[in-house]
Coordinates of C-alpha atoms in Angstrom, one line a residue:
D354 CA 5.8 24.6 -7.5
P355 CA 4.2 21.1 -7.3
P356 CA 6.3 18.5 -5.6
G357 CA 6.6 16.3 -8.8
E358 CA 5.4 15.9 -12.3
I359 CA 4.4 12.9 -14.3
Y360 CA 6.1 13.1 -17.8
T361 CA 4.9 9.7 -19.3
G362 CA 2.4 7.0 -18.6
E363 CA -1.1 6.6 -17.8
I364 CA -3.2 6.1 -14.5
W365 CA -6.6 4.7 -15.2
F366 CA -9.4 4.7 -12.7
E367 CA -13.1 4.2 -13.4
G368 CA -12.5 4.6 -17.1
R369 CA -10.5 7.9 -17.0
D370 CA -6.8 8.6 -17.3
L371 CA -6.0 10.5 -14.1
C372 CA -3.0 12.1 -15.8
S373 CA -5.3 13.9 -18.2
L374 CA -7.5 15.5 -15.4
T375 CA -7.3 19.2 -14.3
Q376 CA -6.4 20.0 -10.7
D377 CA -10.0 20.8 -9.9
E378 CA -11.1 17.4 -11.3
L379 CA -8.4 15.7 -9.3
A380 CA -9.5 17.5 -6.1
E381 CA -13.0 16.1 -6.6
L382 CA -11.5 12.6 -6.7
R383 CA -9.1 12.9 -3.8
G384 CA -10.7 12.0 -0.5
A385 CA -13.9 11.0 -2.3
R386 CA -13.4 8.3 -4.9
I387 CA -9.8 7.7 -3.9
A388 CA -8.7 7.9 -0.3
M389 CA -5.4 7.2 1.5
V390 CA -4.2 6.1 4.8
F391 CA -0.5 7.0 5.6
Q392 CA 2.2 5.2 7.5
E393 CA 2.6 7.5 10.4
P394 CA -0.8 9.1 11.5
M395 CA 0.9 11.6 13.9
T396 CA 2.4 13.4 11.0
A397 CA -0.6 13.0 8.8
L398 CA -3.1 14.4 11.2
N399 CA -3.4 18.1 12.0
P400 CA -2.2 18.5 15.6
V401 CA -4.3 21.7 16.3
Y402 CA -7.7 20.2 15.3
T403 CA -9.7 17.5 17.1
I404 CA -10.2 14.1 15.4
G405 CA -13.9 14.8 15.0
D406 CA -13.3 18.1 13.3
Q407 CA -10.8 16.7 10.8
I408 CA -13.2 13.8 9.8
S409 CA -16.1 16.3 9.7
E410 CA -14.2 18.5 7.2
V411 CA -14.0 15.6 4.6
T412 CA -17.8 15.0 4.8
M413 CA -18.5 18.7 4.5
V414 CA -16.3 19.1 1.5
H415 CA -17.2 16.0 -0.4
Q416 CA -20.8 15.3 0.7
N417 CA -22.0 18.9 1.3
L418 CA -23.1 18.0 4.9
S419 CA -23.9 20.7 7.4
R420 CA -21.6 21.1 10.4
T421 CA -24.0 19.4 12.7
A422 CA -24.6 16.4 10.2
A423 CA -20.9 16.2 9.6
K424 CA -20.1 15.8 13.3
A425 CA -22.7 13.2 13.7
R426 CA -21.2 11.3 10.7
A427 CA -17.8 11.6 12.1
I428 CA -19.0 9.8 15.2
E429 CA -20.6 7.1 13.1
L430 CA -17.3 6.6 11.2
L431 CA -15.3 6.4 14.4
D432 CA -17.7 3.7 15.6
L433 CA -17.4 1.9 12.3
V434 CA -13.6 1.5 12.9
R435 CA -14.3 0.4 16.5
F436 CA -13.0 3.5 18.1
P437 CA -13.8 3.4 21.8
S438 CA -16.4 5.9 23.2
P439 CA -16.5 7.7 19.8
N440 CA -19.0 10.4 21.0
K441 CA -16.7 11.6 23.8
R442 CA -13.3 10.9 22.2
S443 CA -14.1 12.6 18.9
N444 CA -13.2 15.8 20.8
A445 CA -9.6 14.5 21.4
Y446 CA -6.6 15.9 19.7
P447 CA -4.1 13.6 17.9
H448 CA -1.5 13.8 20.7
Q449 CA -4.1 12.6 23.3
L450 CA -4.5 9.2 21.4
S451 CA -2.3 6.1 21.3
G452 CA -0.8 5.1 17.9
G453 CA -3.5 2.5 17.3
L454 CA -6.3 5.0 17.9
R455 CA -4.6 7.6 15.7
Q456 CA -4.5 5.0 12.9
R457 CA -8.2 4.1 13.4
A458 CA -8.9 7.9 13.2
M459 CA -7.0 8.1 9.9
I460 CA -9.0 5.1 8.5
A461 CA -12.2 6.8 9.6
M462 CA -11.2 10.0 7.9
A463 CA -10.3 8.0 4.7
L464 CA -13.7 6.3 4.7
A465 CA -15.6 9.7 5.1
G466 CA -15.9 10.2 1.4
E467 CA -17.0 6.6 0.8
P468 CA -14.2 5.9 -1.7
A469 CA -14.1 3.1 -4.3
L470 CA -10.4 2.8 -3.8
L471 CA -8.4 3.0 -0.5
I472 CA -4.7 3.3 -0.7
A473 CA -3.0 2.2 2.5
D474 CA 0.7 3.1 2.6
E475 CA 2.4 0.9 5.2
P476 CA -0.4 1.6 7.7
T477 CA 0.8 -1.1 10.2
T478 CA 4.6 -0.3 10.2
A479 CA 4.5 2.1 13.2
L480 CA 2.4 -0.3 15.3
D481 CA 3.4 -3.3 17.6
V482 CA 2.4 -6.8 16.4
T483 CA -0.8 -7.0 18.4
L484 CA -2.1 -3.6 17.0
Q485 CA -0.9 -4.7 13.5
S486 CA -3.2 -7.7 13.7
Q487 CA -6.1 -5.6 14.8
I488 CA -5.7 -3.1 12.0
V489 CA -5.4 -5.8 9.4
E490 CA -8.5 -7.4 10.6
L491 CA -10.2 -4.1 10.5
F492 CA -9.2 -3.6 6.9
L493 CA -10.6 -6.9 5.9
E494 CA -13.9 -6.3 7.7
L495 CA -14.3 -2.8 6.1
Q496 CA -13.4 -4.1 2.6
S497 CA -16.0 -6.8 3.0
Q498 CA -18.7 -4.5 4.4
L499 CA -18.1 -1.5 2.1
K500 CA -17.1 -3.4 -1.1
M501 CA -14.2 -1.1 -1.8
A502 CA -10.8 -2.0 -3.4
I503 CA -7.7 -1.7 -1.1
Q504 CA -4.2 -1.0 -2.5
F505 CA -2.0 -2.1 0.5
I506 CA 1.5 -1.0 0.2
S507 CA 4.0 -2.9 2.6
H508 CA 7.3 -4.6 2.8
D509 CA 6.0 -7.0 5.5
F510 CA 5.2 -10.2 3.7
A511 CA 3.4 -11.6 6.9
V512 CA 0.9 -8.8 6.7
I513 CA 0.6 -9.1 2.9
S514 CA -0.1 -12.8 3.2
E515 CA -3.1 -12.0 5.5
I516 CA -4.7 -9.2 3.5
A517 CA -3.9 -9.5 -0.2
D518 CA -5.7 -11.3 -3.0
E519 CA -3.1 -10.3 -5.5
V520 CA 0.5 -9.2 -5.1
M521 CA 2.7 -6.9 -7.1
V522 CA 6.4 -7.0 -6.2
L523 CA 8.3 -3.8 -7.2
Y524 CA 12.1 -3.3 -7.4
A525 CA 13.6 0.1 -8.0
G526 CA 10.2 1.5 -8.8
R527 CA 9.5 -1.2 -11.5
P528 CA 7.2 -4.2 -11.3
V529 CA 9.1 -7.5 -11.2
E530 CA 6.5 -10.1 -10.4
H531 CA 2.6 -10.2 -10.2
A532 CA 0.4 -13.1 -9.3
S533 CA -2.3 -14.2 -6.9
A534 CA -1.1 -14.3 -3.3
S535 CA -1.4 -17.9 -3.1
V536 CA 0.6 -18.5 -6.2
L537 CA 3.3 -16.0 -5.5
F538 CA 3.9 -17.4 -1.9
Q539 CA 3.9 -20.9 -3.1
N540 CA 5.9 -20.5 -6.3
P541 CA 7.9 -17.2 -6.4
R542 CA 9.7 -16.9 -9.8
H543 CA 11.6 -13.7 -9.7
P544 CA 15.0 -13.9 -7.9
Y545 CA 14.2 -10.6 -5.9
T546 CA 10.9 -12.2 -4.7
Q547 CA 12.7 -15.3 -3.8
G548 CA 15.2 -13.4 -1.9
L549 CA 12.7 -11.4 0.0
L550 CA 10.7 -14.5 1.0
A551 CA 14.0 -16.3 2.1
T552 CA 14.6 -13.5 4.6
V553 CA 11.3 -14.0 6.5
P554 CA 11.9 -16.0 9.8
R555 CA 9.8 -19.1 10.2
L556 CA 8.4 -20.6 13.3
G557 CA 9.7 -24.2 14.1
T558 CA 13.0 -23.6 12.3
Y559 CA 16.3 -22.5 13.6
Q560 CA 18.8 -20.4 11.6
R561 CA 22.0 -18.8 13.1
R562 CA 21.7 -16.0 10.5
L563 CA 18.8 -15.1 8.2
P564 CA 19.6 -14.9 4.5
T565 CA 20.1 -11.5 3.1
I566 CA 20.1 -10.0 -0.5
R567 CA 23.7 -8.8 -1.2
G568 CA 24.3 -5.2 -2.2
Q569 CA 22.2 -2.0 -2.0
I570 CA 19.2 -0.7 -4.0
P571 CA 20.4 1.4 -6.8
D572 CA 20.0 5.2 -7.1
L573 CA 16.7 5.6 -9.0
D574 CA 18.3 8.6 -10.9
T575 CA 21.1 6.4 -12.2
L576 CA 19.7 2.9 -12.7
P577 CA 22.1 0.4 -14.1
R578 CA 21.9 -0.6 -17.7
G579 CA 19.9 -3.8 -18.4
C580 CA 18.1 -5.4 -15.5
P581 CA 18.1 -3.1 -12.5
F582 CA 18.6 -6.1 -10.2
H583 CA 21.5 -7.8 -12.1
D584 CA 24.3 -6.6 -9.7
R585 CA 22.5 -8.2 -6.7
C586 CA 21.2 -11.4 -8.5
S587 CA 22.7 -14.8 -8.1
M588 CA 21.2 -15.8 -11.5
A589 CA 22.6 -12.9 -13.4
E590 CA 24.5 -13.6 -16.7
P591 CA 26.1 -11.1 -19.3
E592 CA 22.7 -10.7 -21.1
C593 CA 21.2 -9.3 -17.9
I594 CA 23.7 -6.5 -17.9
E595 CA 23.0 -5.7 -21.5
N596 CA 19.2 -6.2 -21.8
E597 CA 16.2 -4.9 -19.8
P598 CA 13.6 -7.5 -19.2
T599 CA 10.0 -7.1 -20.2
F600 CA 7.1 -8.0 -18.0
E601 CA 5.8 -11.3 -19.4
E602 CA 3.2 -13.9 -18.5
V603 CA 5.2 -17.0 -17.6
E604 CA 2.1 -19.0 -16.6
A605 CA -1.6 -18.2 -16.4
D606 CA -2.0 -14.9 -14.5
H607 CA 1.6 -15.0 -13.2
W608 CA 3.8 -12.2 -14.6
V609 CA 7.5 -11.9 -14.2
A610 CA 10.2 -9.4 -15.5
C611 CA 13.4 -11.6 -15.7
L612 CA 15.4 -12.8 -18.6
K613 CA 16.2 -16.1 -16.8
V614 CA 12.5 -17.0 -16.2
K615 CA 11.0 -18.5 -19.3
P616 CA 7.2 -18.9 -20.0
E617 CA 5.8 -22.3 -19.2
P618 CA 4.8 -24.3 -22.3
Q619 CA 1.1 -24.2 -23.1

């Protein structure tokens, strides 16, 4: 059985609702028009195949390259992501590489199908701060060079502030705020976004204890009635328990789902 099923909703990409496609049609998209980089490359890479073979497989499937051409393309992709000695190290197995190099190999594999959209699921979380900075810089260079869109999923606001043009904040699987990165960081409107930003330590300031958001994330199978954030929110009032907020534009291109945040007058 498949791991999950979408019962309602739509996912639009390049003019098509992905929920309406067959499994064969989706297979043509995955790894080609849409690619993904995972949080932990050691569990995403196949331990019994070399890095070069795993990248080559993508180009052979989606671009119909011969084995020889696919191997040459794999080396080109490793060089693109600044993989040291790509010709030699393409024969390495995942366990023979550092965490940073494994992540670069994952990115090279994701780029093999020349995607229009690259989904990066917390790709820097397992890396130290220096490697995080290098990977973020690499993503920005690749985006500029290849003109692809990047959906970057992260809980690290420092990383998001470096890489994002627009930010969507989710809580309990639902969007609660959406704005350009500059607007959201300068003027967060949703209490959850404000709470998240308050927990980020800042250079040049001293705090004995960082602020925290009280309570716990609710069980997604049994979300509370009304606003799912109400039992953790300092602004909550009785109406927040009874009524679920809608996602509204509170100012130009700034969307918030909160009953206590009113749209700015036009």
